[in-house]
Structures are given as C-alpha cells and as structure tokens.
CSV table of C-alpha atoms in Angstrom, one decimal:
chain,number,residue,atom,x,y,z
O,1,UNK,CA,32.0,-26.2,21.3
O,2,UNK,CA,34.1,-23.8,23.4
O,3,UNK,CA,33.7,-26.1,26.3
O,4,UNK,CA,34.7,-29.1,24.3
O,5,UNK,CA,37.8,-27.6,22.8
O,6,UNK,CA,39.0,-26.1,26.1
O,7,UNK,CA,38.4,-29.4,27.9
O,8,UNK,CA,40.1,-31.3,25.1
O,9,UNK,CA,43.2,-29.2,25.3
O,10,UNK,CA,43.4,-29.3,29.1
O,11,UNK,CA,42.6,-33.1,29.4
O,12,UNK,CA,45.2,-33.8,26.7
O,13,UNK,CA,47.8,-31.9,28.6
O,14,UNK,CA,46.9,-33.7,31.8
O,15,UNK,CA,47.1,-37.0,30.0
O,16,UNK,CA,50.5,-36.2,28.5
O,17,UNK,CA,51.6,-35.1,32.0
O,18,UNK,CA,50.6,-38.5,33.2
O,19,UNK,CA,53.0,-40.2,30.7
O,20,UNK,CA,51.5,-43.7,30.8
O,21,UNK,CA,49.5,-43.3,27.6
O,22,UNK,CA,52.5,-41.8,25.9
O,23,UNK,CA,54.5,-44.9,26.8
O,24,UNK,CA,51.8,-47.6,26.2
O,25,UNK,CA,50.0,-46.1,23.2
O,26,UNK,CA,52.8,-44.2,21.4
O,27,UNK,CA,56.2,-45.7,22.3
O,28,UNK,CA,55.2,-49.3,22.6
O,29,UNK,CA,53.8,-49.8,19.1
O,30,UNK,CA,56.8,-48.2,17.6
O,31,UNK,CA,59.2,-50.4,19.6
O,32,UNK,CA,57.1,-53.4,18.4
O,33,UNK,CA,57.3,-52.6,14.7
O,34,UNK,CA,61.0,-51.9,15.0
O,35,UNK,CA,61.6,-55.3,16.7
O,36,UNK,CA,59.5,-57.1,14.1
O,37,UNK,CA,61.3,-55.2,11.3
O,38,UNK,CA,64.7,-56.0,12.6
O,39,UNK,CA,64.0,-59.7,13.2
O,40,UNK,CA,61.9,-60.5,10.2
O,41,UNK,CA,62.8,-57.7,7.8
O,42,UNK,CA,61.4,-58.5,4.4
O,43,UNK,CA,61.1,-62.3,4.9
O,44,UNK,CA,57.9,-63.7,3.6
O,45,UNK,CA,55.2,-64.5,6.1
O,46,UNK,CA,55.5,-68.2,5.3
O,47,UNK,CA,57.1,-70.3,2.6
O,48,UNK,CA,55.5,-69.2,-0.7
O,49,UNK,CA,53.6,-66.2,0.8
O,50,UNK,CA,53.0,-63.2,-1.4
O,51,UNK,CA,53.4,-60.8,1.4
O,52,UNK,CA,56.1,-60.3,4.1
O,53,UNK,CA,55.9,-61.0,7.8
O,54,UNK,CA,56.1,-57.3,8.5
O,55,UNK,CA,53.2,-56.6,6.1
O,56,UNK,CA,51.2,-59.3,7.8
O,57,UNK,CA,51.9,-57.8,11.3
O,58,UNK,CA,51.2,-54.2,10.4
O,59,UNK,CA,47.5,-54.4,11.2
O,60,UNK,CA,48.2,-56.1,14.5
O,61,UNK,CA,50.7,-53.6,15.7
O,62,UNK,CA,48.4,-50.7,14.7
O,63,UNK,CA,45.9,-52.0,17.4
O,64,UNK,CA,48.2,-51.7,20.4
O,65,UNK,CA,47.3,-48.1,21.0
O,66,UNK,CA,43.5,-48.8,20.6
O,67,UNK,CA,43.9,-51.6,23.1
O,68,UNK,CA,45.8,-49.5,25.6
O,69,UNK,CA,43.4,-46.5,25.3
O,70,UNK,CA,40.2,-48.4,25.1
O,71,UNK,CA,40.5,-51.1,27.7
O,72,UNK,CA,43.1,-49.5,30.0
O,73,UNK,CA,43.0,-45.7,29.7
O,74,UNK,CA,39.2,-45.2,29.3
O,75,UNK,CA,38.0,-47.4,32.2
O,76,UNK,CA,40.5,-45.9,34.6
O,77,UNK,CA,39.8,-42.3,33.7
O,78,UNK,CA,36.0,-42.8,33.9
O,79,UNK,CA,36.1,-44.5,37.3
O,80,UNK,CA,38.6,-42.0,38.6
O,81,UNK,CA,36.5,-39.0,37.5
O,82,UNK,CA,33.4,-40.5,39.0
O,83,UNK,CA,35.3,-41.2,42.3
O,84,UNK,CA,36.6,-37.7,42.4
O,85,UNK,CA,33.0,-36.5,41.8
O,86,UNK,CA,34.2,-34.6,38.7
O,87,UNK,CA,31.2,-36.1,36.8
O,88,UNK,CA,28.9,-34.9,39.5
O,89,UNK,CA,30.3,-31.4,39.5
O,90,UNK,CA,29.5,-31.2,35.8
O,91,UNK,CA,25.8,-31.9,36.7
O,92,UNK,CA,25.6,-28.5,38.3
O,93,UNK,CA,27.0,-26.7,35.3
O,94,UNK,CA,25.3,-25.9,31.9
O,95,UNK,CA,27.1,-28.8,30.2
O,96,UNK,CA,26.4,-32.5,30.7
O,97,UNK,CA,28.9,-34.8,32.4
O,98,UNK,CA,28.7,-36.8,29.1
O,99,UNK,CA,30.8,-34.0,27.6
O,100,UNK,CA,33.9,-34.9,29.6
O,101,UNK,CA,33.5,-38.5,28.6
O,102,UNK,CA,33.3,-37.5,24.9
O,103,UNK,CA,36.5,-35.5,25.4
O,104,UNK,CA,38.2,-38.6,26.8
O,105,UNK,CA,37.0,-40.7,23.9
O,106,UNK,CA,38.4,-38.1,21.5
O,107,UNK,CA,41.7,-38.0,23.3
O,108,UNK,CA,42.2,-41.8,23.1
O,109,UNK,CA,41.1,-41.8,19.5
O,110,UNK,CA,43.8,-39.2,18.8
O,111,UNK,CA,46.4,-41.4,20.5
O,112,UNK,CA,45.3,-44.3,18.4
O,113,UNK,CA,45.4,-42.4,15.1
O,114,UNK,CA,48.8,-40.8,16.0
O,115,UNK,CA,50.1,-44.2,16.8
O,116,UNK,CA,48.8,-45.6,13.4
O,117,UNK,CA,50.5,-42.8,11.5
O,118,UNK,CA,53.8,-43.2,13.4
O,119,UNK,CA,53.8,-47.0,13.0
O,120,UNK,CA,53.1,-46.6,9.3
O,121,UNK,CA,55.8,-44.0,8.9
O,122,UNK,CA,58.4,-46.2,10.7
O,123,UNK,CA,57.5,-49.3,8.8
O,124,UNK,CA,57.5,-47.5,5.5
O,125,UNK,CA,60.7,-45.5,5.9
O,126,UNK,CA,62.9,-48.0,7.7
O,127,UNK,CA,61.5,-51.4,6.6
O,128,UNK,CA,60.1,-50.7,3.1
O,129,UNK,CA,56.5,-51.5,4.2
O,130,UNK,CA,53.8,-51.1,1.5
O,131,UNK,CA,50.0,-51.4,2.1
O,132,UNK,CA,48.9,-53.8,-0.6
O,133,UNK,CA,45.2,-53.7,0.4
O,134,UNK,CA,42.8,-50.8,0.4
O,135,UNK,CA,43.3,-47.9,2.8
O,136,UNK,CA,39.6,-47.3,2.8
O,137,UNK,CA,38.8,-50.8,4.0
O,138,UNK,CA,41.7,-50.7,6.4
O,139,UNK,CA,40.5,-47.5,8.0
O,140,UNK,CA,36.9,-48.8,8.1
O,141,UNK,CA,38.1,-51.9,10.0
O,142,UNK,CA,40.4,-49.7,12.2
O,143,UNK,CA,37.5,-47.5,13.3
O,144,UNK,CA,35.3,-50.5,13.9
O,145,UNK,CA,37.9,-52.1,16.1
O,146,UNK,CA,38.2,-48.7,17.9
O,147,UNK,CA,34.5,-48.5,18.4
O,148,UNK,CA,34.2,-51.9,19.9
O,149,UNK,CA,37.3,-51.6,22.1
O,150,UNK,CA,36.3,-48.1,23.4
O,151,UNK,CA,32.7,-49.2,24.1
O,152,UNK,CA,34.1,-52.1,26.1
O,153,UNK,CA,36.2,-49.6,28.1
O,154,UNK,CA,33.4,-47.2,28.7
O,155,UNK,CA,31.2,-50.1,29.9
O,156,UNK,CA,33.9,-51.3,32.4
O,157,UNK,CA,34.5,-47.7,33.6
O,158,UNK,CA,30.8,-46.9,33.8
O,159,UNK,CA,29.7,-49.9,35.8
O,160,UNK,CA,32.7,-50.8,38.0
O,161,UNK,CA,31.8,-49.7,41.5
O,162,UNK,CA,35.2,-48.3,42.3
O,163,UNK,CA,38.7,-47.6,40.9
O,164,UNK,CA,40.1,-50.8,42.2
O,165,UNK,CA,37.5,-53.0,40.5
O,166,UNK,CA,37.9,-50.9,37.3
O,167,UNK,CA,41.6,-51.4,37.4
O,168,UNK,CA,41.4,-55.2,38.0
O,169,UNK,CA,38.9,-55.5,35.2
O,170,UNK,CA,40.9,-53.4,32.9
O,171,UNK,CA,44.0,-55.5,33.5
O,172,UNK,CA,42.0,-58.7,32.9
O,173,UNK,CA,41.0,-57.3,29.5
O,174,UNK,CA,44.2,-55.5,28.6
O,175,UNK,CA,47.0,-57.9,29.2
O,176,UNK,CA,45.5,-61.1,27.6
O,177,UNK,CA,44.4,-59.1,24.6
O,178,UNK,CA,47.8,-57.4,24.3
O,179,UNK,CA,49.7,-60.7,24.4
O,180,UNK,CA,47.4,-63.3,22.9
O,181,UNK,CA,45.3,-61.5,20.3
O,182,UNK,CA,48.3,-61.0,18.1
O,183,UNK,CA,48.9,-57.4,18.8
O,184,UNK,CA,52.3,-58.0,20.1
O,185,UNK,CA,53.1,-61.7,19.9
O,186,UNK,CA,52.3,-62.6,16.3
O,187,UNK,CA,49.2,-64.8,16.0
O,188,UNK,CA,50.9,-66.9,13.3
O,189,UNK,CA,53.7,-68.1,15.5
O,190,UNK,CA,51.3,-69.3,18.2
O,191,UNK,CA,50.5,-73.1,18.5
O,192,UNK,CA,47.2,-74.0,17.0
O,193,UNK,CA,45.6,-74.7,20.4
O,194,UNK,CA,46.6,-71.3,21.6
O,195,UNK,CA,45.2,-69.7,18.4
O,196,UNK,CA,41.8,-71.4,19.1
O,197,UNK,CA,41.7,-69.8,22.6
O,198,UNK,CA,42.9,-66.5,21.3
O,199,UNK,CA,40.0,-66.5,18.7
O,200,UNK,CA,37.6,-65.8,21.6
O,201,UNK,CA,39.2,-62.4,22.3
O,202,UNK,CA,37.5,-59.7,20.4
O,203,UNK,CA,40.7,-58.0,19.5
O,204,UNK,CA,41.9,-61.2,17.7
O,205,UNK,CA,38.9,-60.9,15.4
O,206,UNK,CA,39.6,-57.2,14.9
O,207,UNK,CA,43.2,-57.9,13.9
O,208,UNK,CA,42.0,-60.6,11.5
O,209,UNK,CA,39.9,-57.9,9.8
O,210,UNK,CA,42.8,-55.4,9.7
O,211,UNK,CA,45.1,-58.1,8.2
O,212,UNK,CA,42.5,-59.0,5.5
O,213,UNK,CA,42.1,-55.3,4.6
O,214,UNK,CA,45.8,-54.5,4.6
O,215,UNK,CA,46.9,-57.6,2.7
O,216,UNK,CA,43.9,-57.6,0.3
O,217,UNK,CA,42.8,-61.1,1.3
O,218,UNK,CA,39.4,-62.4,0.1
O,219,UNK,CA,36.3,-61.0,1.8
O,220,UNK,CA,34.5,-64.2,2.9
O,221,UNK,CA,36.9,-64.7,5.8
O,222,UNK,CA,35.9,-61.4,7.4
O,223,UNK,CA,32.2,-61.7,7.9
O,224,UNK,CA,32.5,-63.4,11.3
O,225,UNK,CA,34.9,-60.8,12.7
O,226,UNK,CA,32.7,-57.9,11.4
O,227,UNK,CA,29.6,-59.4,13.1
O,228,UNK,CA,31.5,-60.0,16.3
O,229,UNK,CA,32.9,-56.5,16.5
O,230,UNK,CA,29.5,-54.9,15.8
O,231,UNK,CA,27.7,-57.1,18.2
O,232,UNK,CA,30.2,-56.3,20.9
O,233,UNK,CA,29.9,-52.6,20.4
O,234,UNK,CA,26.1,-52.6,20.3
O,235,UNK,CA,26.0,-54.7,23.5
O,236,UNK,CA,28.5,-52.6,25.4
O,237,UNK,CA,27.0,-49.3,24.4
O,238,UNK,CA,23.5,-50.6,25.3
O,239,UNK,CA,24.5,-51.9,28.7
O,240,UNK,CA,26.5,-48.7,29.4
O,241,UNK,CA,23.5,-46.5,28.6
O,242,UNK,CA,21.3,-48.5,30.9
O,243,UNK,CA,23.7,-49.1,33.8
O,244,UNK,CA,26.2,-46.2,33.7
O,245,UNK,CA,26.9,-44.8,37.2
O,246,UNK,CA,27.5,-41.0,37.2
O,247,UNK,CA,28.3,-41.0,41.0
Z,1,UNK,CA,11.1,-8.7,46.9
Z,2,UNK,CA,11.7,-11.4,44.4
Z,3,UNK,CA,12.1,-14.9,45.8
Z,4,UNK,CA,15.1,-16.6,44.1
Z,5,UNK,CA,15.1,-19.9,46.0
Z,6,UNK,CA,11.8,-21.5,47.0
Z,7,UNK,CA,11.5,-24.9,48.7
Z,8,UNK,CA,8.2,-26.3,49.9
Z,9,UNK,CA,7.7,-29.3,52.1
Z,10,UNK,CA,10.9,-31.0,50.9
Z,11,UNK,CA,11.3,-34.6,52.1
Z,12,UNK,CA,13.8,-37.3,51.3
Z,13,UNK,CA,14.4,-40.7,52.9
Z,14,UNK,CA,17.2,-43.2,52.5
Z,15,UNK,CA,15.8,-46.7,53.2
Z,16,UNK,CA,14.1,-46.2,56.5
Z,17,UNK,CA,15.9,-43.0,57.6
Z,18,UNK,CA,14.2,-39.7,57.0
Z,19,UNK,CA,17.2,-37.5,55.9
Z,20,UNK,CA,15.1,-34.5,55.1
Z,21,UNK,CA,11.6,-34.1,56.7
Z,22,UNK,CA,9.2,-31.4,55.4
Z,23,UNK,CA,11.8,-28.6,55.1
Z,24,UNK,CA,10.7,-25.1,53.8
Z,25,UNK,CA,13.2,-22.5,52.6
Z,26,UNK,CA,12.5,-19.1,51.0
Z,27,UNK,CA,15.4,-16.8,50.0
Z,28,UNK,CA,15.0,-13.4,48.4
Z,29,UNK,CA,17.3,-11.8,45.9
Z,30,UNK,CA,20.4,-10.3,47.7
Z,31,UNK,CA,19.8,-12.3,50.8
Z,32,UNK,CA,22.2,-14.7,52.5
Z,33,UNK,CA,20.6,-17.8,53.9
Z,34,UNK,CA,22.3,-20.1,56.3
Z,35,UNK,CA,21.5,-23.8,56.5
Z,36,UNK,CA,22.8,-25.0,59.8
Z,37,UNK,CA,22.9,-28.2,61.8
Z,38,UNK,CA,25.4,-30.8,63.1
Z,39,UNK,CA,27.1,-33.2,60.7
Z,40,UNK,CA,24.4,-35.7,59.5
Z,41,UNK,CA,21.5,-33.3,60.2
Z,42,UNK,CA,20.5,-33.3,56.5
Z,43,UNK,CA,22.1,-30.2,55.1
Z,44,UNK,CA,23.9,-31.8,52.2
Z,45,UNK,CA,20.9,-33.9,51.2
Z,46,UNK,CA,18.7,-30.8,51.3
Z,47,UNK,CA,21.2,-28.9,49.1
Z,48,UNK,CA,21.4,-31.8,46.7
Z,49,UNK,CA,17.7,-32.0,46.4
Z,50,UNK,CA,17.5,-28.2,45.8
Z,51,UNK,CA,20.1,-28.5,43.1
Z,52,UNK,CA,18.4,-31.6,41.5
Z,53,UNK,CA,21.4,-33.9,41.9
Z,54,UNK,CA,19.2,-36.0,44.2
Z,55,UNK,CA,15.5,-36.5,43.6
Z,56,UNK,CA,13.3,-35.7,46.5
Z,57,UNK,CA,10.5,-38.0,47.6
Z,58,UNK,CA,8.1,-35.1,47.9
Z,59,UNK,CA,8.0,-31.3,48.0
Z,60,UNK,CA,8.7,-28.6,45.5
Z,61,UNK,CA,11.8,-26.7,44.6
Z,62,UNK,CA,12.3,-23.7,42.4
Z,63,UNK,CA,15.4,-21.5,41.8
Z,64,UNK,CA,14.9,-18.3,39.8
Z,65,UNK,CA,11.5,-19.7,38.9
Z,66,UNK,CA,12.9,-22.8,37.3
Z,67,UNK,CA,12.8,-26.5,38.2
Z,68,UNK,CA,16.5,-27.6,38.6
Z,69,UNK,CA,15.8,-31.0,37.2
Z,70,UNK,CA,13.9,-29.9,34.1
Z,71,UNK,CA,15.7,-26.6,33.3
Z,72,UNK,CA,19.2,-27.8,34.2
Z,73,UNK,CA,21.1,-26.2,31.3
Z,74,UNK,CA,19.4,-22.8,31.6
Z,75,UNK,CA,19.4,-22.7,35.4
Z,76,UNK,CA,23.1,-23.5,35.8
Z,77,UNK,CA,24.2,-20.6,33.6
Z,78,UNK,CA,23.0,-18.4,36.4
Z,79,UNK,CA,23.4,-20.6,39.5
Z,80,UNK,CA,26.8,-21.9,40.7
Z,81,UNK,CA,27.8,-24.3,43.3
Z,82,UNK,CA,30.9,-24.8,45.5
Z,83,UNK,CA,31.3,-28.3,46.7
Z,84,UNK,CA,32.7,-29.6,49.9
Z,85,UNK,CA,34.9,-32.3,48.3
Z,86,UNK,CA,37.9,-31.5,46.2
Z,87,UNK,CA,36.6,-32.5,42.8
Z,88,UNK,CA,39.3,-31.7,40.4
Z,89,UNK,CA,41.6,-33.7,38.1
Z,90,UNK,CA,45.1,-34.9,39.1
Z,91,UNK,CA,48.0,-32.7,38.1
Z,92,UNK,CA,45.7,-29.8,37.0
Z,93,UNK,CA,46.9,-26.3,37.6
Z,94,UNK,CA,45.0,-23.4,39.1
Z,95,UNK,CA,44.9,-21.6,35.7
Z,96,UNK,CA,43.8,-24.7,33.8
Z,97,UNK,CA,41.0,-25.4,36.3
Z,98,UNK,CA,39.8,-21.8,36.1
Z,99,UNK,CA,40.0,-21.8,32.3
Z,100,UNK,CA,38.0,-25.1,32.0
Z,101,UNK,CA,35.4,-23.7,34.4
Z,102,UNK,CA,35.1,-20.5,32.4
Z,103,UNK,CA,34.6,-22.4,29.2
Z,104,UNK,CA,31.5,-24.1,30.5
Z,105,UNK,CA,29.5,-20.9,30.7
Z,106,UNK,CA,28.3,-18.4,28.1
Z,107,UNK,CA,29.2,-15.4,30.3
Z,108,UNK,CA,32.0,-15.3,32.9
Z,109,UNK,CA,34.1,-13.0,34.9
Z,110,UNK,CA,37.9,-12.5,34.5
Z,111,UNK,CA,39.3,-15.2,36.8
Z,112,UNK,CA,42.7,-13.5,37.1
Z,113,UNK,CA,40.9,-10.6,38.9
Z,114,UNK,CA,39.1,-13.0,41.2
Z,115,UNK,CA,42.3,-14.9,42.0
Z,116,UNK,CA,43.9,-11.6,42.8
Z,117,UNK,CA,41.1,-10.6,45.1
Z,118,UNK,CA,41.3,-13.9,46.9
Z,119,UNK,CA,45.1,-13.7,47.3
Z,120,UNK,CA,45.9,-16.4,44.8
Z,121,UNK,CA,47.5,-14.6,41.9
Z,122,UNK,CA,50.9,-16.0,42.6
Z,123,UNK,CA,49.5,-19.5,42.5
Z,124,UNK,CA,48.4,-19.2,38.9
Z,125,UNK,CA,50.8,-22.0,37.6
Z,126,UNK,CA,50.7,-24.1,40.7
Z,127,UNK,CA,49.0,-27.5,40.7
Z,128,UNK,CA,45.8,-27.5,42.7
Z,129,UNK,CA,46.9,-30.5,44.8
Z,130,UNK,CA,49.9,-28.5,46.0
Z,131,UNK,CA,47.9,-25.7,47.5
Z,132,UNK,CA,47.3,-25.5,51.3
Z,133,UNK,CA,43.9,-26.3,52.6
Z,134,UNK,CA,43.0,-22.6,52.9
Z,135,UNK,CA,44.2,-21.8,49.5
Z,136,UNK,CA,42.2,-24.6,48.0
Z,137,UNK,CA,39.1,-23.4,49.8
Z,138,UNK,CA,39.6,-19.9,48.4
Z,139,UNK,CA,40.1,-21.3,44.9
Z,140,UNK,CA,36.8,-23.2,45.2
Z,141,UNK,CA,35.0,-20.0,46.1
Z,142,UNK,CA,36.7,-18.4,43.0
Z,143,UNK,CA,35.5,-21.2,40.8
Z,144,UNK,CA,31.9,-20.7,42.1
Z,145,UNK,CA,32.1,-17.0,41.3
Z,146,UNK,CA,33.7,-17.4,37.8
Z,147,UNK,CA,30.3,-17.7,36.0
Z,148,UNK,CA,29.1,-14.4,37.6
Z,149,UNK,CA,26.1,-16.1,39.1
Z,150,UNK,CA,22.9,-14.7,40.5
Z,151,UNK,CA,22.6,-17.4,43.0
Z,152,UNK,CA,25.5,-19.3,44.6
Z,153,UNK,CA,25.5,-22.3,46.9
Z,154,UNK,CA,28.5,-22.4,49.2
Z,155,UNK,CA,29.0,-25.6,51.3
Z,156,UNK,CA,31.2,-25.1,54.4
Z,157,UNK,CA,32.3,-21.7,53.2
Z,158,UNK,CA,35.4,-20.9,55.2
Z,159,UNK,CA,36.4,-24.3,56.7
Z,160,UNK,CA,40.2,-24.4,56.8
Z,161,UNK,CA,40.7,-20.6,56.4
Z,162,UNK,CA,42.7,-18.5,58.9
Z,163,UNK,CA,41.1,-15.6,60.7
Z,164,UNK,CA,42.3,-13.0,58.2
Z,165,UNK,CA,41.2,-14.9,55.1
Z,166,UNK,CA,37.8,-15.6,56.6
Z,167,UNK,CA,37.3,-11.8,57.2
Z,168,UNK,CA,38.4,-11.2,53.6
Z,169,UNK,CA,35.9,-13.7,52.2
Z,170,UNK,CA,33.1,-12.2,54.4
Z,171,UNK,CA,33.8,-8.8,53.1
Z,172,UNK,CA,33.9,-9.9,49.5
Z,173,UNK,CA,30.6,-11.8,49.8
Z,174,UNK,CA,28.9,-8.9,51.6
Z,175,UNK,CA,29.9,-6.7,48.6
Z,176,UNK,CA,28.4,-9.2,46.2
Z,177,UNK,CA,25.3,-9.5,48.3
Z,178,UNK,CA,24.9,-5.7,48.1
Z,179,UNK,CA,25.0,-6.0,44.4
Z,180,UNK,CA,22.1,-8.5,44.5
Z,181,UNK,CA,23.8,-11.9,44.7
Z,182,UNK,CA,21.7,-14.5,46.5
Z,183,UNK,CA,23.8,-16.9,48.7
Z,184,UNK,CA,22.8,-20.1,50.3
Z,185,UNK,CA,25.5,-21.4,52.6
Z,186,UNK,CA,26.3,-24.0,55.2
Z,187,UNK,CA,28.8,-23.3,58.0
Z,188,UNK,CA,29.9,-24.6,61.4
Z,189,UNK,CA,31.1,-21.2,62.5
Z,190,UNK,CA,28.5,-19.2,64.3
Z,191,UNK,CA,30.4,-15.9,64.1
Z,192,UNK,CA,30.3,-16.3,60.3
Z,193,UNK,CA,26.6,-17.0,60.3
Z,194,UNK,CA,26.0,-13.9,62.5
Z,195,UNK,CA,28.1,-11.7,60.3
Z,196,UNK,CA,26.6,-12.8,57.0
Z,197,UNK,CA,23.2,-14.5,57.2
Z,198,UNK,CA,19.9,-12.6,57.0
Z,199,UNK,CA,18.0,-15.8,57.8
Z,200,UNK,CA,18.8,-19.2,59.0
Z,201,UNK,CA,17.3,-22.7,59.1
Z,202,UNK,CA,18.6,-25.0,61.8
Z,203,UNK,CA,18.2,-28.7,60.9
Z,204,UNK,CA,18.2,-31.6,63.3
Z,205,UNK,CA,17.6,-35.2,62.1
Z,206,UNK,CA,16.2,-33.8,58.9
Z,207,UNK,CA,13.6,-31.6,60.6
Z,208,UNK,CA,13.7,-27.8,60.7
Z,209,UNK,CA,13.9,-26.9,64.4
Z,210,UNK,CA,14.4,-23.1,63.9
Z,211,UNK,CA,13.6,-20.8,61.0
Z,212,UNK,CA,14.1,-17.0,61.2
Z,213,UNK,CA,16.8,-14.4,61.8
Z,214,UNK,CA,19.8,-14.7,64.0
Z,215,UNK,CA,18.3,-12.1,66.4
Z,216,UNK,CA,15.0,-14.1,66.7
Z,217,UNK,CA,17.0,-17.2,67.4
Z,218,UNK,CA,18.8,-15.5,70.3
Z,219,UNK,CA,15.6,-13.8,71.6
Z,220,UNK,CA,13.6,-17.1,71.8
Z,221,UNK,CA,16.4,-18.9,73.6
Z,222,UNK,CA,17.5,-18.3,77.2
Z,223,UNK,CA,20.9,-17.1,76.0
Z,224,UNK,CA,22.4,-13.9,74.9
Z,225,UNK,CA,25.1,-15.2,72.5
Z,226,UNK,CA,24.1,-16.8,69.2
Z,227,UNK,CA,26.5,-19.7,69.5
Z,228,UNK,CA,24.9,-20.6,72.9
Z,229,UNK,CA,21.5,-20.2,71.4
Z,230,UNK,CA,22.4,-22.5,68.5
Z,231,UNK,CA,23.8,-25.2,70.8
Z,232,UNK,CA,20.7,-24.9,72.9
Z,233,UNK,CA,18.5,-25.5,69.9
Z,234,UNK,CA,20.5,-28.4,68.6
Z,235,UNK,CA,20.9,-30.0,72.0
Z,236,UNK,CA,17.4,-29.5,73.3
Z,237,UNK,CA,16.3,-33.1,73.0
Z,238,UNK,CA,19.4,-34.5,74.6
Z,239,UNK,CA,18.9,-32.3,77.6
Z,240,UNK,CA,15.3,-33.4,77.9
Z,241,UNK,CA,16.5,-37.0,77.8
Z,242,UNK,CA,19.1,-36.4,80.5
Z,243,UNK,CA,16.6,-34.9,82.9
Z,244,UNK,CA,14.5,-38.0,82.6
C-alpha cells in the first residue's frame, strides 16, 4: 500500500509535469461544454424534445477525458515504460511490474472523474444543466465505458512492439473516436450515413448508454451498447493477459 | 562460510547461439565476485538468469538459499540490482526516484545520507536526465543500496566515473563488504577488479575460461600484470588462430 500511494503521488506529479493530459482530459472537455452551452444554450435538442441540446450532450462531453486517458495516455505510458525497461526494473524488486500499471490506470481514472465533476459544475453553474435521469445508472454506465476504453488502451500498450507503433495505433483509435463518436461533434448533427459508420465505434455505443441514463430514456435501447461494452472489455483484458509484453 | 550466490551448470541459448554454456559460480557472504569478459561474452545473460528475469535452459541457481523465480517477492527484499540502462521515468527528480525506490521495500536506508556519501546531496531536486554520466552512475549505485541489501548486483559499476569518484565508490563498497555485503559485479576496468574482487570468472563465448582469484589468474599466465593476464586469457584463441 505504501508503494502504491508513493508511486501514485509521484506518477501523478510526473503526468501533470507533462501537461498533455491536463490539456486533453481536463481543459478540452470544459472548452467543449462551454462552446455547446454558448451555441445551443437551453434550446431543445430537436423540435418538441423534452430535454435541451446541452442536456443531451452532457454524457458525450463527459467521455472526452476517458477517451484521452484510455486510448491515448495509457497505451503511450505502457509502451514507454516497457521501452525504458522500467517494467523490467520492477521485476527485481519485491513488487510486481503490474503495480505501476495499476497506478497508471488509477491516475487516468482520476483524470476522468475530475473531468466529469468539472464538466458537470460548469454545465450546472453557467448553463442551468440538470440531470434528469438517475446518477446511479449514469455512473454505472460511466465506469463501464471507462472499463472498456481503458482495457483497450492497456491492450494496445501491452502488445504494440514499440512506442512508435503504440502511438500510431493510439492515434488511429483516439482521433476517430474523439470526432465521430459524438464526444465532440454531436452525434445528432451528423448525416445518417455518418451515424451508421460511427455506430461501429465502441465509444459511440458508450455515449448512447450515458445519454439514455442521463436523459432517463427507456431501457430497451441500451441492451446492445451494454453487451458491446462488456464484450469489448472482456476481449481486451483476456488478450492483454495472454499477450502482454513486459519487456 | 555461508554461500549466498550458488550457480550450477547454468546454460542458456538464443536460437542456435549458446549465450551461456555450463557456467558455475559460488559466492560467499562478504565476498566480491567479478564476472568478466568482452561485450557479448555472456555476462548480462548470466546475470539475468541468476536474477530470474530470463529463464535458463538448464542448471540451478540459488541466492540466499532461495530460487529467484519462485521466491521473487521474498528474495528481492534482500537482494538489489543496479542495471546498465537508465531505466527511470521522464522528468523524474533525484529525490522522487529515491522516494519511489524506498517505498518498494519493507526496510530501507536513509537515502539522503547515501546521496551525501556519493556526493549528490546538492542534486536532490534536479531531474535525473539533467545529471552528468558520472552523477547518474553514482545515483544508480545509491538506488541499489537504498533497500540495505545483503546481496547486490552491480553491472558495469564505475563506467563513466572520473578517477576520484571511482576510488570513492571502491572505498564505500569495501566498507560495505567488510560489514558482510555480498557483491556480484561486472566491470571492464581491471584495476577495479584487482582492487575489489576476491574471485573472478572470465567468460568467453558463454564459456568460463578462468575461475579463481586475481593472483591465480596472474600466476597461471605468462604475465605479471593482471590486465595483461586478462587479455591473454580472452585473446588466447585468436592467437592460436593467427599462428596457424
């Protein structure tokens, strides 16, 4: 426990010193919710909708940090620490190299939760946002999205042969999901053809779940996304355990 | 005396190349053992097999009576390792790296004292990447000593250090040895080996070509200086080939 807390403190400091996660996971979602708030304010999501555009977008914006940490931050740090033989150094200490990975997962989870709280605070204070659905369901969906995104990131970092490959794979996952899954560009304004393509992205399904939970929409539309998220997490974790490269 | 590192008939191959071929090592408590040989002679592979980070094809290894692969957690409370490569995080400071290293062990020494003894106390807040080569090397020795180990593996101990710093490191290690620390080291400096090592094993192409004390190595060679004797041992085959 002493090792975990010391490592957590140090790795968090190092991560903040690097600034990139602060920009992509903390600042970017706040900028997004402010832009959406200014443009759409309290306009309804569509003619006759019972909820506003901003309320509809809240769940989506809340995933920006998960996406940045899970499929960009995690793969890069895992492959970097393997390349620097930091994981190997842990093999000749009393603690397992898995500890430093657990610390990284905890740090990115902290970024995500901090981002959720900040986005919620900004939306509530400045744009009169109200969560009409259940917080419990929302948080359940939120952690499910986190689990599947993080497991995908660990898989990429764990099996990519070098940092370059990991960074290419991370970009291939990160940018399409950031733009086309609805996290930044609202899914509802996309043409139907693009929506069909976007539906393939796991984050699109995750955001659908979060929207359903935050807007209190009927439960039957969420079964497919739940199954997809769980299947993705189980597959990635399974493959990671089998093929993870420690050095 | 108690044997702390025991290696029997260790062998390890990569594809068709025999990296380590039937190597034996036996080190008692308080002894300094030198694993010597040119680059690529099999030193690193031997150390990795002893530490359990690589699996040997055959042979037995025990450190402090434990198997490094099965008793990893228990063993590495008492055994520490300094690596050749600089394996630390970007932007980490000297103090942070020491603090993290300390947190991994149940018992540890005061690293501020150690940094002072190795002339690094003014570098406390510096980033590790900004240290000079010699300062980094001294820091890595400090990191290996933080857990107050009974056995320490030092790979290329004083590479990159100036003459004064090397002498300081020797003096410090001799004191620790007198207190019962067992040291296994690799080095390319024969004066260092002469000054520190009780026993040496010279490797060539994975095979042990000399095992014994420095004095014995000199006595069985046609030379009077250890460095000449060492070169004579490692070059022997080439000379034979040349004469044909």
